[in-house]
Short mmCIF file of C-alpha atoms and ligand atoms in Angstrom, two decimals:
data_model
loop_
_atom_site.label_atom_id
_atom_site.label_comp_id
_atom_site.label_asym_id
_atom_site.label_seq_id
_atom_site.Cartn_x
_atom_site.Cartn_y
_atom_site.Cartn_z
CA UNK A 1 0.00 0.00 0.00
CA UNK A 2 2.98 2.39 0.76
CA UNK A 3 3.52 2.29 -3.25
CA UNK A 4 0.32 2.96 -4.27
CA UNK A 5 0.24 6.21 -3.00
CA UNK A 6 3.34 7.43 -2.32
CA UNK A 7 3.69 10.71 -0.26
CA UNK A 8 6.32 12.98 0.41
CA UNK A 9 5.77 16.15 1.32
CA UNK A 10 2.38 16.54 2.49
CA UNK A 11 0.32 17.55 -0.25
CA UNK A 12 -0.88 21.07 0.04
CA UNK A 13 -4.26 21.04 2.24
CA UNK A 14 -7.59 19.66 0.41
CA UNK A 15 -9.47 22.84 2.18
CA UNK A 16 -8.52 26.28 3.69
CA UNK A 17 -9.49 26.86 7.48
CA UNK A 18 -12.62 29.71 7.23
CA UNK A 19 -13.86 29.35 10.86
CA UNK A 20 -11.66 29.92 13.52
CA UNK A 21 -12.75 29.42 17.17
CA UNK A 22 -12.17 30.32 20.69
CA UNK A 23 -10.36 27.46 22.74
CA UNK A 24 -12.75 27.60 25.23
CA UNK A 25 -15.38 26.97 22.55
CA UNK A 26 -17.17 30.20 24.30
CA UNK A 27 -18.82 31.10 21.19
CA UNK A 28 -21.44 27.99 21.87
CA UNK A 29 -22.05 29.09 25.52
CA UNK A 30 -22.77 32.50 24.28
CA UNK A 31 -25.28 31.37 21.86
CA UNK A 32 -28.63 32.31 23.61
CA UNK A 33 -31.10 31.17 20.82
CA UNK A 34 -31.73 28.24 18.46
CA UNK A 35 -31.49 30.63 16.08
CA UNK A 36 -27.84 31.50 17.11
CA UNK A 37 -26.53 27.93 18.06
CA UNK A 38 -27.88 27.13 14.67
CA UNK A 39 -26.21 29.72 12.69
CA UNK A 40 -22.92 29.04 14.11
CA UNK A 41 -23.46 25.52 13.63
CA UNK A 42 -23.90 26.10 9.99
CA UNK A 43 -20.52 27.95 10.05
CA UNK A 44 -18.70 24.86 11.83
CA UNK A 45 -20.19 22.36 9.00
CA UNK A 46 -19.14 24.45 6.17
CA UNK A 47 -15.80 24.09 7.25
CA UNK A 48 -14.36 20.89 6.58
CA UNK A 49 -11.49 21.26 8.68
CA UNK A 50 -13.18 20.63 11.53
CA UNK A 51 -12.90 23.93 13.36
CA UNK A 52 -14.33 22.55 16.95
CA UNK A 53 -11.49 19.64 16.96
CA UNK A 54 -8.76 22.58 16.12
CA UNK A 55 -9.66 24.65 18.61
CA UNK A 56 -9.94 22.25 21.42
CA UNK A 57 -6.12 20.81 20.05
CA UNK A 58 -5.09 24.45 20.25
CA UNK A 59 -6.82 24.02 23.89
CA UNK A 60 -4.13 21.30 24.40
CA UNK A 61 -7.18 18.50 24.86
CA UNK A 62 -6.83 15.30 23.50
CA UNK A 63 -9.68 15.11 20.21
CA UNK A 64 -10.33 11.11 19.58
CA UNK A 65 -11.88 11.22 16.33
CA UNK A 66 -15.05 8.79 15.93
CA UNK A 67 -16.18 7.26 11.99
CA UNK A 68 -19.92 6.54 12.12
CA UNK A 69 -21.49 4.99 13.19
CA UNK A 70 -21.17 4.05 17.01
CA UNK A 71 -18.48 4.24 19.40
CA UNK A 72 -18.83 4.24 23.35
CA UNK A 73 -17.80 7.88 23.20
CA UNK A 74 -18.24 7.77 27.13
CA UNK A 75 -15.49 5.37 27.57
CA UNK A 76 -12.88 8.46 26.02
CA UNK A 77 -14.94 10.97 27.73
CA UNK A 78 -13.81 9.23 30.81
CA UNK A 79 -10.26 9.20 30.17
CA UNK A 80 -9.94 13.10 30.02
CA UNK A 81 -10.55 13.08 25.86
CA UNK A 82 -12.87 14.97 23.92
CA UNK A 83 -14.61 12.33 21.16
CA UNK A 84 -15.57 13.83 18.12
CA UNK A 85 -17.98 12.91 15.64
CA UNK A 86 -15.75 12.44 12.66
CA UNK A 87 -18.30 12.56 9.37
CA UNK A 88 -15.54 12.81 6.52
CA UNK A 89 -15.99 16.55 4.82
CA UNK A 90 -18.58 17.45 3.31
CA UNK A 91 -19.55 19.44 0.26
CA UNK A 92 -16.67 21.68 0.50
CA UNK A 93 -13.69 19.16 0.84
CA UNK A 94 -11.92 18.52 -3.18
CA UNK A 95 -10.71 15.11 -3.64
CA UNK A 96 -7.66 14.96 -5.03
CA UNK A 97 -5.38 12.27 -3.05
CA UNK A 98 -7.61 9.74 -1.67
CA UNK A 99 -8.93 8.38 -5.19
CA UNK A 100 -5.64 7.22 -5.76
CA UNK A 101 -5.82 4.86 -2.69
CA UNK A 102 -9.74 3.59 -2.66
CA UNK A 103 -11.52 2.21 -5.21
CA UNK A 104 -13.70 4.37 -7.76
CA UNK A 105 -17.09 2.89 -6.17
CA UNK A 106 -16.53 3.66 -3.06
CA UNK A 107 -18.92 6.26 -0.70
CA UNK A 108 -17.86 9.80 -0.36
CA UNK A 109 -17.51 9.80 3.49
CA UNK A 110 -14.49 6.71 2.73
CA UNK A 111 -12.85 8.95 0.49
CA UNK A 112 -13.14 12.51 2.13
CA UNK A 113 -11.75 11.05 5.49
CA UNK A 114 -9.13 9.49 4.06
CA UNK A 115 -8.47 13.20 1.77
CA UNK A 116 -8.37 14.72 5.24
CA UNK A 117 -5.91 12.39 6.38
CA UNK A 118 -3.56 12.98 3.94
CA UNK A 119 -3.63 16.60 3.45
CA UNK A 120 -3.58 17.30 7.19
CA UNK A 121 -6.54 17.94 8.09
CA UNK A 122 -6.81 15.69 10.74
CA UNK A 123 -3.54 17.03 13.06
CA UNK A 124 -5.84 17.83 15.46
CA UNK A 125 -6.78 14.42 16.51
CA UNK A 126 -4.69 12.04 18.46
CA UNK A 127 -6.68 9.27 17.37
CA UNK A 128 -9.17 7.62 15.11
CA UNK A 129 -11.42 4.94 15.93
CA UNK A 130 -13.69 2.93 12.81
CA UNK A 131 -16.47 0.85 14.18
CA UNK A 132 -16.53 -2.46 12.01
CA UNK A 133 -19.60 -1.15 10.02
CA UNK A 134 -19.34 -2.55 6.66
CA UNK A 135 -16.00 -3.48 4.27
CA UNK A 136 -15.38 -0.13 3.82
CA UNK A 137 -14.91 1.10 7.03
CA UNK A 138 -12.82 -2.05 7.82
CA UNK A 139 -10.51 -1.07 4.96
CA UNK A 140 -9.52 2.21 5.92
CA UNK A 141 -8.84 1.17 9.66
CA UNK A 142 -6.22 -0.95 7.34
CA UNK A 143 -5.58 2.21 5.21
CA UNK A 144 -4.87 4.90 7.95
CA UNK A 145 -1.94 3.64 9.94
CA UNK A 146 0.01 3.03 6.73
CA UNK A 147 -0.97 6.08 4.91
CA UNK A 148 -1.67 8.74 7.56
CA UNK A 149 0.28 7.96 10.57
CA UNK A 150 0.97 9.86 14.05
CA UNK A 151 -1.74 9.05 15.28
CA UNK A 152 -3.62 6.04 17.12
CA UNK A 153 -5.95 4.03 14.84
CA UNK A 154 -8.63 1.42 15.93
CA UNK A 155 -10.92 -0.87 14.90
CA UNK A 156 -13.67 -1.63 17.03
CA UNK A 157 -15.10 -4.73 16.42
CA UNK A 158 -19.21 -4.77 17.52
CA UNK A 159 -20.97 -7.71 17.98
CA UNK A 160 -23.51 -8.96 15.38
CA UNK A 161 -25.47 -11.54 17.05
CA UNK A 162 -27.19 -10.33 20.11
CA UNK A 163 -28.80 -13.58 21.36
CA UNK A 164 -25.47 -15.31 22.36
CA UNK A 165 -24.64 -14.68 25.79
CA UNK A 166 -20.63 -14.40 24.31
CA UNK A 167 -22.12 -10.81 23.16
CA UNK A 168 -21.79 -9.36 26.43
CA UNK A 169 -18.20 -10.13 27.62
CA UNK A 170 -16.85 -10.22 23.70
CA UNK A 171 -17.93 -6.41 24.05
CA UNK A 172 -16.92 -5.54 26.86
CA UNK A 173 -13.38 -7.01 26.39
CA UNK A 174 -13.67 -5.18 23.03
CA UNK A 175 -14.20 -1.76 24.64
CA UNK A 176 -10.67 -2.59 27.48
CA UNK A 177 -9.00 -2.56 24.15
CA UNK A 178 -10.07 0.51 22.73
CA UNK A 179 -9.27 2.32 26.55
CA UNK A 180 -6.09 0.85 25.91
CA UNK A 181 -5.40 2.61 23.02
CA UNK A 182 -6.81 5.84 24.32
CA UNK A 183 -4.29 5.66 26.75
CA UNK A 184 -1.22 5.43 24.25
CA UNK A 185 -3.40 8.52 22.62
CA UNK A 186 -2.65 10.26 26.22
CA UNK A 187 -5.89 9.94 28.12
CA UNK A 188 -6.03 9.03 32.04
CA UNK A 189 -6.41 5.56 33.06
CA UNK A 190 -9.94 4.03 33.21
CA UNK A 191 -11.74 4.64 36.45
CA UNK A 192 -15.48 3.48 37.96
CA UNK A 193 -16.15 6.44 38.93
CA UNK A 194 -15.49 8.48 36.43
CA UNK A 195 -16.95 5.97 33.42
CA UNK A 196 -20.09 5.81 35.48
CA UNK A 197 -19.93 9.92 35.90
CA UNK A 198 -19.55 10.16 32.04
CA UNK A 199 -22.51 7.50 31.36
CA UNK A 200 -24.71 10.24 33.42
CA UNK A 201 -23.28 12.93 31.32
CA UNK A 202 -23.92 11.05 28.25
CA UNK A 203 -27.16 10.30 29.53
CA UNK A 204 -28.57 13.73 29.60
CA UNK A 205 -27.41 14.04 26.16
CA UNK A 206 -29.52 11.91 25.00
CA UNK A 207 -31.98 13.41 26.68
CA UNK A 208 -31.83 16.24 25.50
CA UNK A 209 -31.84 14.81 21.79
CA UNK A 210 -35.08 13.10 22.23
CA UNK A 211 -36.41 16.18 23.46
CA UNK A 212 -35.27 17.91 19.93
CA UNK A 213 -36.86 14.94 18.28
CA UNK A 214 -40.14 15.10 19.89
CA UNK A 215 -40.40 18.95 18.56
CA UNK A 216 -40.27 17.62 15.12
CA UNK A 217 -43.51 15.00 15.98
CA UNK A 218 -47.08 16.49 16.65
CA UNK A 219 -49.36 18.86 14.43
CA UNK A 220 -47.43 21.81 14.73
CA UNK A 221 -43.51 20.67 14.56
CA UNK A 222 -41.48 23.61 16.39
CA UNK A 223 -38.46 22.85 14.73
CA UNK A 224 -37.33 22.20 10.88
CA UNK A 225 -35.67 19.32 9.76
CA UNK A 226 -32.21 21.33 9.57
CA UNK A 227 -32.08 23.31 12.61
CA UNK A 228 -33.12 20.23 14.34
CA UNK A 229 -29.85 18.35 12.61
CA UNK A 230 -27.58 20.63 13.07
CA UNK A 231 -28.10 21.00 16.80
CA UNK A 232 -28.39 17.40 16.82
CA UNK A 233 -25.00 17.04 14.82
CA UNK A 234 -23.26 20.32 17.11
CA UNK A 235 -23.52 17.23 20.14
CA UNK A 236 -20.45 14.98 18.42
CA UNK A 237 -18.42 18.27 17.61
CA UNK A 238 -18.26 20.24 20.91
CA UNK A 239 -17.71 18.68 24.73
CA UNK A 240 -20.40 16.74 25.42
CA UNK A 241 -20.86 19.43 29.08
CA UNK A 242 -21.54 22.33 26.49
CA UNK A 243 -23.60 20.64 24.35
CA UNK A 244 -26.46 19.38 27.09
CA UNK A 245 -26.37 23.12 28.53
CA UNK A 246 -26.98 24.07 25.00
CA UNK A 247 -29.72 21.59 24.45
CA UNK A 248 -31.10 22.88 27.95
CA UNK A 249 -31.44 26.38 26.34
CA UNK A 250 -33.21 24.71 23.10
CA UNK A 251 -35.84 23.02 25.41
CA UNK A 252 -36.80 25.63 27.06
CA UNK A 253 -37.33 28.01 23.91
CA UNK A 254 -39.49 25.02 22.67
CA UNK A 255 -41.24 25.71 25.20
CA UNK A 256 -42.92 28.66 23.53
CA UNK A 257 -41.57 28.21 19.79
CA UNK A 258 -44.23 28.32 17.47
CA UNK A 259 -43.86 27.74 13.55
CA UNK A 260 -46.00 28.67 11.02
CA UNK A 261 -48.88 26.07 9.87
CA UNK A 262 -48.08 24.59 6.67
CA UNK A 263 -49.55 21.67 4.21
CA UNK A 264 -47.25 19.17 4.78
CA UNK A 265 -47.22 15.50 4.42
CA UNK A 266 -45.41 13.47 7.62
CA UNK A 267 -42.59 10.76 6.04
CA UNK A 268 -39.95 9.23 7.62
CA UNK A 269 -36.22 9.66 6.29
CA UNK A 270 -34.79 6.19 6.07
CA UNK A 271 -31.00 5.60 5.35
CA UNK A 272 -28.24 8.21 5.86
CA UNK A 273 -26.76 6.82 9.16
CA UNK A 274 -23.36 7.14 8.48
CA UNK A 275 -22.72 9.58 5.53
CA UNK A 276 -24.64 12.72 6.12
CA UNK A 277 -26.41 14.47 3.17
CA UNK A 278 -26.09 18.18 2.67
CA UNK A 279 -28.35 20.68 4.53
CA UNK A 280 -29.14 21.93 0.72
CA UNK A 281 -31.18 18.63 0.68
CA UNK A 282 -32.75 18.33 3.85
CA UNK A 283 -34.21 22.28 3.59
CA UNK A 284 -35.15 20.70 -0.19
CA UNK A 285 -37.16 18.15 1.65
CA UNK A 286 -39.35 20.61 3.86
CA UNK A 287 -39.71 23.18 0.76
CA UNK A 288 -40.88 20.53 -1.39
CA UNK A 289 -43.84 19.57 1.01
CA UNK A 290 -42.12 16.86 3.18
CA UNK A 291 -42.92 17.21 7.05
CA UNK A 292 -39.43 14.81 8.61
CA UNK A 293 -40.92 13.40 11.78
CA UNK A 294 -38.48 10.40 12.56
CA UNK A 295 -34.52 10.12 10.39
CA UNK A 296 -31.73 8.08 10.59
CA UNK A 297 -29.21 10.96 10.71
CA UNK A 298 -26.45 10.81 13.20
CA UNK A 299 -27.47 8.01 15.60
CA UNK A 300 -24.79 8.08 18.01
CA UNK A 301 -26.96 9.76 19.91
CA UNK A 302 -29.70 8.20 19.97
CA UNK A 303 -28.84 4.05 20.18
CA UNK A 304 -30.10 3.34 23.41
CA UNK A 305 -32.37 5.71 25.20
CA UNK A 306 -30.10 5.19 28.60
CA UNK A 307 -27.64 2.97 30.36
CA UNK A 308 -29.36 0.76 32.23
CA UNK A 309 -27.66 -0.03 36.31
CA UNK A 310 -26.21 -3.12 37.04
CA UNK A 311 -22.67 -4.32 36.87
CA UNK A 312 -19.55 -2.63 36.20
CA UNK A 313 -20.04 0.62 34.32
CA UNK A 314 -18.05 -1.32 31.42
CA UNK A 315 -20.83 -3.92 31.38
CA UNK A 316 -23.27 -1.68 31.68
CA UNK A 317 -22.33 0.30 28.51
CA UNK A 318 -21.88 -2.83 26.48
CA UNK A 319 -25.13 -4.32 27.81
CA UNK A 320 -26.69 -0.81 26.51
CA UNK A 321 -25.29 -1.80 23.29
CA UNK A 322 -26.16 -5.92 23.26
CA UNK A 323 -29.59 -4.58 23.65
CA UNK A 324 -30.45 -1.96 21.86
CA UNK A 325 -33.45 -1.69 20.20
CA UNK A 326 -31.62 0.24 16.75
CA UNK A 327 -32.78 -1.56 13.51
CA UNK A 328 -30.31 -0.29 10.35
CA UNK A 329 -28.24 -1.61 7.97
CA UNK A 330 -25.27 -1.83 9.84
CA UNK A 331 -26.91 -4.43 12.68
CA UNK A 332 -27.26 -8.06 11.35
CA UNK A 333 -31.22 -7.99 12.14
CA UNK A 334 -32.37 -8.96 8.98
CA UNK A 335 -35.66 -10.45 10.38
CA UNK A 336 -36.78 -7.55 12.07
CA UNK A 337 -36.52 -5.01 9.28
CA UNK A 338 -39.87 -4.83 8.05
CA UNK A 339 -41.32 -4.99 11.32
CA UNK A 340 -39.07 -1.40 12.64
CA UNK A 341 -40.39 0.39 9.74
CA UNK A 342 -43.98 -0.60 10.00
CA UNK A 343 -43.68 0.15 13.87
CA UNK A 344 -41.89 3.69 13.14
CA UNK A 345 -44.85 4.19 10.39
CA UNK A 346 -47.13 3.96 13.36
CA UNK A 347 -46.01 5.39 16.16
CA UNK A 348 -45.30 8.75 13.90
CA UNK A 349 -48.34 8.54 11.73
CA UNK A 350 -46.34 9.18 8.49
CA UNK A 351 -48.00 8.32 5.61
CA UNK A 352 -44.64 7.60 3.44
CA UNK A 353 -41.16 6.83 3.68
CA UNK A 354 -38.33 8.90 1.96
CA UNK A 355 -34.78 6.48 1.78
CA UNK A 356 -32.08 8.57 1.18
CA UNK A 357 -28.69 6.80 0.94
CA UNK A 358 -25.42 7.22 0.50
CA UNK A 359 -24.06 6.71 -3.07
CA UNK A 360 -22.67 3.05 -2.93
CA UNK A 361 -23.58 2.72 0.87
CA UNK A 362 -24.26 -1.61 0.97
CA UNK A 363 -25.66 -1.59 4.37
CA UNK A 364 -28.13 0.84 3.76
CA UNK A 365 -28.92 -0.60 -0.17
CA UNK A 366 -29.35 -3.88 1.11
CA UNK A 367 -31.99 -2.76 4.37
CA UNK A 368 -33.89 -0.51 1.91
CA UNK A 369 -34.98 -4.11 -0.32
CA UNK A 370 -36.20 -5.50 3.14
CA UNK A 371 -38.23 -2.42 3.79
CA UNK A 372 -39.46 -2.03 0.51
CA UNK A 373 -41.43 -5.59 1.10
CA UNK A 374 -42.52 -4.49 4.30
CA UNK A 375 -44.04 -1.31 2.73
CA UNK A 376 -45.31 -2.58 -0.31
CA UNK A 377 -47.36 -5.22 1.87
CA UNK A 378 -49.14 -2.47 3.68
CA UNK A 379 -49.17 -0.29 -0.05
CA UNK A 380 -47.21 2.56 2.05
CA UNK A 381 -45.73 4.97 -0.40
CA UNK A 382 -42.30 5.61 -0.42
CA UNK A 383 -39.28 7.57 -2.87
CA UNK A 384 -35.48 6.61 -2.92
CA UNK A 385 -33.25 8.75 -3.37
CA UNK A 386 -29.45 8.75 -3.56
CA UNK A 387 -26.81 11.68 -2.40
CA UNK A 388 -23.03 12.52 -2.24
CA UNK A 389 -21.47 14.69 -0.10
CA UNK A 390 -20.87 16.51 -2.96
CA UNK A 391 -23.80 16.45 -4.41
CA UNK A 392 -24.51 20.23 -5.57
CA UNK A 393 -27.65 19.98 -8.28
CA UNK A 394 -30.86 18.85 -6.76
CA UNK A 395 -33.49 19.73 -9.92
CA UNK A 396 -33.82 16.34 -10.42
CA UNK A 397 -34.23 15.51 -7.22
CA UNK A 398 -36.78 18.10 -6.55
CA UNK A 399 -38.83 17.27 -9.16
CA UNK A 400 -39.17 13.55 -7.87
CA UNK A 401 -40.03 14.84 -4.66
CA UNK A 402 -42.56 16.98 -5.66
CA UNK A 403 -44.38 14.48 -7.93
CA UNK A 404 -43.89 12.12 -4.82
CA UNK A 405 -45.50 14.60 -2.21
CA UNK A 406 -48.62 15.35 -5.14
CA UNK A 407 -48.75 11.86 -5.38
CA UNK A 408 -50.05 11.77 -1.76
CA UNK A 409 -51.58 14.62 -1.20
CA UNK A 410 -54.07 13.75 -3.71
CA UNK A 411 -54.42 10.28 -3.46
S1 SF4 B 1 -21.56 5.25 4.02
FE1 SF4 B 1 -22.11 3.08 4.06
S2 SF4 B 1 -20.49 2.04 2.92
FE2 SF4 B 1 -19.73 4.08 3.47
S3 SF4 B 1 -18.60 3.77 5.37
FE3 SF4 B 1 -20.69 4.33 5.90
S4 SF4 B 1 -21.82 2.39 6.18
FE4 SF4 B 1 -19.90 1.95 5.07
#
């Protein structure tokens, strides 16, 4: 592999810093409104350099970066380290390395990581971890130590059958590995008490992130699809201690947030659990009549609605994992697929399902022909879509979503 793609100087960087930030990260606490955390959020994502991770290096804090689509973040909160969500880069990241090294069907998130790697973009983080998610994750665990090295690479291997009682202790032996290497990445040894204090922390996140998802449910919504993402997506870029007072502020504006009424028909958005589609194309999805009241976007946050007591707080996590309700394309619950959907269906009352997946994403190709069946059995309408993080052009896209939102409306 060193041949293929052979680097000497480091090329000149795939994208030039545009947001630079305190390294206290006070510009977050500062922001009073949804409307503020939102527009600074927007900032952060249009900067693929990762601006948050930067300034908490600068900070002199240790930034584990995290690939999609689940790590025990809590387990490197613990150890004095700041995870961060680590979602490749986005519509404003050129590829111009990392085609050399992956092959040309590949997903964009695979190959705008791996761009990021090798045009230094990712100095700020001390290490990487990939979840075993699919082949192509796998491969660039293999790809990074070789290709972008300094810093501490790991695969974290998650169990795929959750009815063997080996699940339990394979994962939690899995997750004393991965401390292990977050202590040759410099964080403080593992301790009870302070796993168990970051499980609380963690908790309240997710909290706080079902609270944001219950504004988008109901007759009135309070929130749109992107303003709920991107404070969603703001909770794997900043400490997790900032981002639950910040959700704290959001709740209690939803208190009293009112958006206009509009004709809108409810769907689900099934599919992009790993690479993220633009915000171009979620605002598309609201203009073009779509009301989002359950996605798949950025589920870190949302696998298991709390740890549950009992045991060691490193059983405890990987019991949280072992049983987990989460149904997608990168769990090996191929029986169960048709019935999540159907169950989503009803406890949201959408009438239709929008997939959107990642170009050449297998997991979530392969779960979207098991909940086609499922849909097709009940004659629930649904659209599929596909996206880059590139993508720019949406007319096309538009246009099927408008004939598909008619197509209910006046059925
Ligand atoms: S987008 Fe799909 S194929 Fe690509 S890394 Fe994620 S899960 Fe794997």
């Amino acid at each position: 592999m060193g041949g293929l793609l052979s680097l000497g100087n480091l090329p000149e960087p795939a994208a030039t810093p545009s947001v630079e930030l305190s390294e206290d990260l006070g510009e977050f606490a500062r922001a009073a409104t949804i409307e503020e955390m939102v527009r600074l959020g927007r900032e952060v994502l249009s900067d693929p350099t990762y601006p948050t991770a930067r300034a908490l290096a600068r900070a002199g804090r240790g930034v584990v970066g995290c690939f999609p689509v689940y790590t025990p973040q809590e387990i490197a909160h613990a150890m004095g380290l700041v995870p961060v969500a680590l979602h490749g880069g986005g519509e404003n990241l050129e590829i111009n390395h990392a085609d050399a090294a992956l092959g040309s069907f590949l997903c964009s998130i695979s190959k705008s990581t791996l761009e990021l790697g090798l045009t230094g973009g990712l100095e700020a983080f001390r290490a990487v971890v990939f979840p075993y998610i699919c082949d192509v994750s796998r491969n660039l665990e293999g790809i990074f130590p070789r290709l972008v090295p300094g810093r501490e690479t790991f695969m974290l291997h998650l169990p795929q059958n959750f009815h063997t009682p080996a699940a339990l202790p394979f994962l939690v032996h899995e997750y004393s590995r991965l401390a292990e290497r977050f202590r040759a990445a410099g964080g403080s040894p593992l301790t009870e008490e302070a796993l168990a204090s970051s499980i609380e922390l963690f908790d309240l996140q997710r909290a706080g992130i079902r609270r944001l998802l219950s504004a988008k449910q109901g007759e009135r919504p309070s929130l749109s699809l992107s303003e709920s993402y991107v404070l969603r997506r703001l909770g794997g870029l900043v400490p997790r201690e900032l981002h639950v007072a910040m959700l704290e502020r959001a709740a209690s504006e939803l208190e009293h947030r009112a958006r206009p009424a509009r004709d809108a028909i409810k769907v689900l958005l099934v599919g992009p659990f790993c690479e993220q589609p633009t915000l171009e194309l979620l605002d598309l999805l609201e203009q073009v009549g779509c009301e989002v009241v359950d996605d798949d976007l950025l589920q870190a946050h949302r696998w298991y609605p709390s740890v549950p007591p009992g045991g060691s707080a490193l059983e405890r996590l990987a019991r949280a994992y072992v049983d987990s309700r989460m149904d997608i394309g990168v769990r090996a619950t191929p029986t169960t697929k048709g019935e999540a959907i159907l169950s989503r269906l009803d406890a949201t009352g959408a009438k239709g399902v929008v997939f959107l997946t990642a170009k050449f994403c297998e997991p979530a190709l392969e779960d979207v022909v098991l909940y086609r069946q499922a849909l097709d059995r009940r004659k629930v309408p649904y659209l599929h879509l596909e996206f880059e993080e590139r993508s720019t052009a949406y007319e096309q896209a538009r246009l099927q979503l408008e004939t598909f939102v008619e197509s209910i409306m006046f059925d």
